[in-house]
JSON list of C-alpha atoms in Angstrom, two decimals:
[
{"chain": "A", "resi": 928, "resn": "GLN", "atom": "CA", "xyz": [-4.46, -5.26, -12.02]},
{"chain": "A", "resi": 929, "resn": "VAL", "atom": "CA", "xyz": [-4.99, -3.09, -8.96]},
{"chain": "A", "resi": 930, "resn": "ARG", "atom": "CA", "xyz": [-2.47, -3.42, -6.16]},
{"chain": "A", "resi": 931, "resn": "VAL", "atom": "CA", "xyz": [-2.84, -1.84, -2.74]},
{"chain": "A", "resi": 932, "resn": "VAL", "atom": "CA", "xyz": [0.24, -2.26, -0.57]},
{"chain": "A", "resi": 933, "resn": "GLU", "atom": "CA", "xyz": [0.66, -1.11, 3.02]},
{"chain": "A", "resi": 934, "resn": "THR", "atom": "CA", "xyz": [3.99, -0.70, 4.76]},
{"chain": "A", "resi": 935, "resn": "GLY", "atom": "CA", "xyz": [5.23, 0.69, 8.05]},
{"chain": "A", "resi": 936, "resn": "GLY", "atom": "CA", "xyz": [3.69, -1.63, 10.60]},
{"chain": "A", "resi": 937, "resn": "GLU", "atom": "CA", "xyz": [5.96, -2.90, 13.36]},
{"chain": "A", "resi": 938, "resn": "SER", "atom": "CA", "xyz": [6.22, -3.52, 17.07]},
{"chain": "A", "resi": 939, "resn": "VAL", "atom": "CA", "xyz": [6.56, -0.44, 19.27]},
{"chain": "A", "resi": 940, "resn": "GLN", "atom": "CA", "xyz": [6.20, 0.48, 22.91]},
{"chain": "A", "resi": 941, "resn": "ALA", "atom": "CA", "xyz": [3.26, 2.42, 24.24]},
{"chain": "A", "resi": 942, "resn": "GLY", "atom": "CA", "xyz": [3.69, 6.13, 23.69]},
{"chain": "A", "resi": 943, "resn": "GLY", "atom": "CA", "xyz": [5.62, 5.60, 20.48]},
{"chain": "A", "resi": 944, "resn": "SER", "atom": "CA", "xyz": [4.78, 6.66, 16.95]},
{"chain": "A", "resi": 945, "resn": "LEU", "atom": "CA", "xyz": [4.49, 4.99, 13.59]},
{"chain": "A", "resi": 946, "resn": "ARG", "atom": "CA", "xyz": [3.68, 6.17, 10.11]},
{"chain": "A", "resi": 947, "resn": "LEU", "atom": "CA", "xyz": [1.91, 3.76, 7.83]},
{"chain": "A", "resi": 948, "resn": "SER", "atom": "CA", "xyz": [2.12, 4.19, 4.08]},
{"chain": "A", "resi": 949, "resn": "CYS", "atom": "CA", "xyz": [-0.02, 2.82, 1.30]},
{"chain": "A", "resi": 950, "resn": "THR", "atom": "CA", "xyz": [0.81, 2.77, -2.37]},
{"chain": "A", "resi": 951, "resn": "VAL", "atom": "CA", "xyz": [-1.79, 2.09, -5.03]},
{"chain": "A", "resi": 952, "resn": "SER", "atom": "CA", "xyz": [-1.13, 0.99, -8.59]},
{"chain": "A", "resi": 953, "resn": "GLY", "atom": "CA", "xyz": [-3.29, -0.13, -11.45]},
{"chain": "A", "resi": 954, "resn": "LEU", "atom": "CA", "xyz": [-5.79, 2.68, -11.20]},
{"chain": "A", "resi": 955, "resn": "THR", "atom": "CA", "xyz": [-5.86, 6.46, -11.27]},
{"chain": "A", "resi": 956, "resn": "PHE", "atom": "CA", "xyz": [-4.92, 7.32, -7.68]},
{"chain": "A", "resi": 957, "resn": "ASP", "atom": "CA", "xyz": [-6.42, 10.78, -7.72]},
{"chain": "A", "resi": 958, "resn": "ASN", "atom": "CA", "xyz": [-9.87, 9.61, -8.75]},
{"chain": "A", "resi": 959, "resn": "TYR", "atom": "CA", "xyz": [-10.73, 8.05, -5.41]},
{"chain": "A", "resi": 960, "resn": "ALA", "atom": "CA", "xyz": [-11.17, 8.64, -1.74]},
{"chain": "A", "resi": 961, "resn": "LEU", "atom": "CA", "xyz": [-8.88, 6.51, 0.41]},
{"chain": "A", "resi": 962, "resn": "GLY", "atom": "CA", "xyz": [-8.97, 5.22, 3.94]},
{"chain": "A", "resi": 963, "resn": "TRP", "atom": "CA", "xyz": [-7.71, 3.03, 6.72]},
{"chain": "A", "resi": 964, "resn": "PHE", "atom": "CA", "xyz": [-9.40, 0.19, 8.58]},
{"chain": "A", "resi": 965, "resn": "ARG", "atom": "CA", "xyz": [-8.07, -1.96, 11.38]},
{"chain": "A", "resi": 966, "resn": "GLN", "atom": "CA", "xyz": [-8.88, -5.29, 12.91]},
{"chain": "A", "resi": 967, "resn": "ALA", "atom": "CA", "xyz": [-7.67, -6.46, 16.28]},
{"chain": "A", "resi": 968, "resn": "PRO", "atom": "CA", "xyz": [-7.54, -10.15, 17.22]},
{"chain": "A", "resi": 969, "resn": "GLY", "atom": "CA", "xyz": [-10.99, -11.41, 18.14]},
{"chain": "A", "resi": 970, "resn": "LYS", "atom": "CA", "xyz": [-12.66, -8.14, 17.21]},
{"chain": "A", "resi": 971, "resn": "GLU", "atom": "CA", "xyz": [-14.60, -6.87, 14.26]},
{"chain": "A", "resi": 972, "resn": "ARG", "atom": "CA", "xyz": [-12.93, -4.78, 11.63]},
{"chain": "A", "resi": 973, "resn": "GLU", "atom": "CA", "xyz": [-13.45, -1.05, 12.19]},
{"chain": "A", "resi": 974, "resn": "GLU", "atom": "CA", "xyz": [-12.94, 1.98, 10.02]},
{"chain": "A", "resi": 975, "resn": "VAL", "atom": "CA", "xyz": [-10.31, 4.38, 11.29]},
{"chain": "A", "resi": 976, "resn": "SER", "atom": "CA", "xyz": [-10.56, 7.32, 8.92]},
{"chain": "A", "resi": 977, "resn": "CYS", "atom": "CA", "xyz": [-11.11, 8.34, 5.33]},
{"chain": "A", "resi": 978, "resn": "ILE", "atom": "CA", "xyz": [-9.81, 11.15, 3.15]},
{"chain": "A", "resi": 979, "resn": "SER", "atom": "CA", "xyz": [-11.58, 12.34, 0.04]},
{"chain": "A", "resi": 980, "resn": "LEU", "atom": "CA", "xyz": [-9.91, 13.27, -3.21]},
{"chain": "A", "resi": 981, "resn": "SER", "atom": "CA", "xyz": [-10.08, 16.92, -2.20]},
{"chain": "A", "resi": 982, "resn": "GLY", "atom": "CA", "xyz": [-8.61, 16.23, 1.23]},
{"chain": "A", "resi": 983, "resn": "VAL", "atom": "CA", "xyz": [-11.73, 16.27, 3.37]},
{"chain": "A", "resi": 984, "resn": "ILE", "atom": "CA", "xyz": [-11.12, 13.97, 6.33]},
{"chain": "A", "resi": 985, "resn": "THR", "atom": "CA", "xyz": [-13.71, 11.83, 8.06]},
{"chain": "A", "resi": 986, "resn": "GLU", "atom": "CA", "xyz": [-12.55, 10.41, 11.37]},
{"chain": "A", "resi": 987, "resn": "LYS", "atom": "CA", "xyz": [-14.46, 7.34, 12.42]},
{"chain": "A", "resi": 988, "resn": "LEU", "atom": "CA", "xyz": [-12.94, 6.35, 15.75]},
{"chain": "A", "resi": 989, "resn": "ASP", "atom": "CA", "xyz": [-13.16, 8.55, 18.82]},
{"chain": "A", "resi": 990, "resn": "ASP", "atom": "CA", "xyz": [-10.34, 6.56, 20.42]},
{"chain": "A", "resi": 991, "resn": "VAL", "atom": "CA", "xyz": [-7.78, 7.77, 17.91]},
{"chain": "A", "resi": 992, "resn": "LYS", "atom": "CA", "xyz": [-8.89, 11.37, 17.43]},
{"chain": "A", "resi": 993, "resn": "GLY", "atom": "CA", "xyz": [-6.03, 13.69, 18.20]},
{"chain": "A", "resi": 994, "resn": "ARG", "atom": "CA", "xyz": [-3.52, 10.85, 17.91]},
{"chain": "A", "resi": 995, "resn": "PHE", "atom": "CA", "xyz": [-3.92, 9.55, 14.34]},
{"chain": "A", "resi": 996, "resn": "THR", "atom": "CA", "xyz": [-3.78, 11.69, 11.21]},
{"chain": "A", "resi": 997, "resn": "ILE", "atom": "CA", "xyz": [-4.61, 10.57, 7.71]},
{"chain": "A", "resi": 998, "resn": "SER", "atom": "CA", "xyz": [-3.09, 12.32, 4.72]},
{"chain": "A", "resi": 999, "resn": "ARG", "atom": "CA", "xyz": [-2.45, 11.74, 1.05]},
{"chain": "A", "resi": 1000, "resn": "ASP", "atom": "CA", "xyz": [0.12, 12.81, -1.51]},
{"chain": "A", "resi": 1001, "resn": "ASN", "atom": "CA", "xyz": [-1.57, 12.66, -4.88]},
{"chain": "A", "resi": 1002, "resn": "ALA", "atom": "CA", "xyz": [1.61, 13.52, -6.75]},
{"chain": "A", "resi": 1003, "resn": "LYS", "atom": "CA", "xyz": [3.44, 10.56, -5.23]},
{"chain": "A", "resi": 1004, "resn": "LYS", "atom": "CA", "xyz": [0.31, 8.39, -5.09]},
{"chain": "A", "resi": 1005, "resn": "VAL", "atom": "CA", "xyz": [0.76, 7.56, -1.43]},
{"chain": "A", "resi": 1006, "resn": "LEU", "atom": "CA", "xyz": [-1.65, 7.47, 1.50]},
{"chain": "A", "resi": 1007, "resn": "PHE", "atom": "CA", "xyz": [-0.37, 7.91, 5.04]},
{"chain": "A", "resi": 1008, "resn": "LEU", "atom": "CA", "xyz": [-1.54, 7.28, 8.57]},
{"chain": "A", "resi": 1009, "resn": "GLN", "atom": "CA", "xyz": [0.53, 9.05, 11.19]},
{"chain": "A", "resi": 1010, "resn": "MET", "atom": "CA", "xyz": [-0.04, 7.40, 14.55]},
{"chain": "A", "resi": 1011, "resn": "ASN", "atom": "CA", "xyz": [1.22, 9.10, 17.70]},
{"chain": "A", "resi": 1012, "resn": "ASN", "atom": "CA", "xyz": [1.01, 8.22, 21.39]},
{"chain": "A", "resi": 1013, "resn": "LEU", "atom": "CA", "xyz": [0.23, 4.63, 20.53]},
{"chain": "A", "resi": 1014, "resn": "LYS", "atom": "CA", "xyz": [-1.59, 2.49, 23.06]},
{"chain": "A", "resi": 1015, "resn": "PRO", "atom": "CA", "xyz": [-1.71, -1.30, 23.46]},
{"chain": "A", "resi": 1016, "resn": "GLU", "atom": "CA", "xyz": [-5.34, -1.21, 22.32]},
{"chain": "A", "resi": 1017, "resn": "ASP", "atom": "CA", "xyz": [-4.15, 0.11, 18.96]},
{"chain": "A", "resi": 1018, "resn": "THR", "atom": "CA", "xyz": [-2.64, -3.30, 18.28]},
{"chain": "A", "resi": 1019, "resn": "ALA", "atom": "CA", "xyz": [-4.25, -4.54, 15.08]},
{"chain": "A", "resi": 1020, "resn": "MET", "atom": "CA", "xyz": [-3.82, -5.32, 11.42]},
{"chain": "A", "resi": 1021, "resn": "TYR", "atom": "CA", "xyz": [-4.20, -2.06, 9.56]},
{"chain": "A", "resi": 1022, "resn": "TYR", "atom": "CA", "xyz": [-5.68, -2.08, 6.07]},
{"chain": "A", "resi": 1023, "resn": "CYS", "atom": "CA", "xyz": [-5.53, 0.53, 3.36]},
{"chain": "A", "resi": 1024, "resn": "VAL", "atom": "CA", "xyz": [-8.62, 0.84, 1.19]},
{"chain": "A", "resi": 1025, "resn": "VAL", "atom": "CA", "xyz": [-9.54, 2.53, -2.04]},
{"chain": "A", "resi": 1026, "resn": "GLN", "atom": "CA", "xyz": [-13.06, 3.82, -1.84]},
{"chain": "A", "resi": 1027, "resn": "ARG", "atom": "CA", "xyz": [-15.50, 3.61, -4.71]},
{"chain": "A", "resi": 1028, "resn": "TYR", "atom": "CA", "xyz": [-15.99, 7.34, -5.15]},
{"chain": "A", "resi": 1029, "resn": "ARG", "atom": "CA", "xyz": [-14.04, 10.58, -4.85]},
{"chain": "A", "resi": 1030, "resn": "TYR", "atom": "CA", "xyz": [-15.80, 11.27, -1.57]},
{"chain": "A", "resi": 1031, "resn": "CYS", "atom": "CA", "xyz": [-15.91, 9.09, 1.54]},
{"chain": "A", "resi": 1032, "resn": "SER", "atom": "CA", "xyz": [-18.74, 6.57, 1.72]},
{"chain": "A", "resi": 1033, "resn": "ASP", "atom": "CA", "xyz": [-19.31, 3.00, 2.82]},
{"chain": "A", "resi": 1034, "resn": "LYS", "atom": "CA", "xyz": [-18.40, 1.63, -0.59]},
{"chain": "A", "resi": 1035, "resn": "ILE", "atom": "CA", "xyz": [-14.98, 0.02, -0.65]},
{"chain": "A", "resi": 1036, "resn": "PHE", "atom": "CA", "xyz": [-13.44, -0.67, -4.04]},
{"chain": "A", "resi": 1037, "resn": "HIS", "atom": "CA", "xyz": [-10.16, -2.37, -3.16]},
{"chain": "A", "resi": 1038, "resn": "TRP", "atom": "CA", "xyz": [-8.43, -3.64, -0.04]},
{"chain": "A", "resi": 1039, "resn": "GLY", "atom": "CA", "xyz": [-4.78, -4.04, 0.78]},
{"chain": "A", "resi": 1040, "resn": "GLN", "atom": "CA", "xyz": [-3.31, -7.08, 2.48]},
{"chain": "A", "resi": 1041, "resn": "GLY", "atom": "CA", "xyz": [-2.67, -5.27, 5.72]},
{"chain": "A", "resi": 1042, "resn": "THR", "atom": "CA", "xyz": [0.30, -4.33, 7.87]},
{"chain": "A", "resi": 1043, "resn": "GLN", "atom": "CA", "xyz": [0.60, -5.42, 11.50]},
{"chain": "A", "resi": 1044, "resn": "VAL", "atom": "CA", "xyz": [0.96, -2.88, 14.28]},
{"chain": "A", "resi": 1045, "resn": "THR", "atom": "CA", "xyz": [1.77, -4.22, 17.74]},
{"chain": "A", "resi": 1046, "resn": "VAL", "atom": "CA", "xyz": [1.98, -1.92, 20.74]},
{"chain": "A", "resi": 1047, "resn": "SER", "atom": "CA", "xyz": [3.42, -3.24, 23.98]},
{"chain": "A", "resi": 1048, "resn": "SER", "atom": "CA", "xyz": [2.89, -1.72, 27.40]}
]
């Protein structure tokens, strides 16, 4: 059974930082690209970024470029999202995903349950 578990979400003030983590079990971690999505209340889910098996990063949101950094530790089987200079508009449920292939694509294999990030002004 595949399990995708996000941690690290919490309430912070604008300008603060958070690091989200995602652990994956039940499959071979270093066979897949990984990524982060988010969904704010009343809005559609949007892809934040993706990192391939080899570490190639695809950033999907202009709003977070320069503030959010995706990374992965294949030895520890953990995916990270470092979020700096957080803004109230970053408030959302953040989801970790396992992609279908070793490279980034639009094919999502597994979703996590999400971790809530709330940024107050």
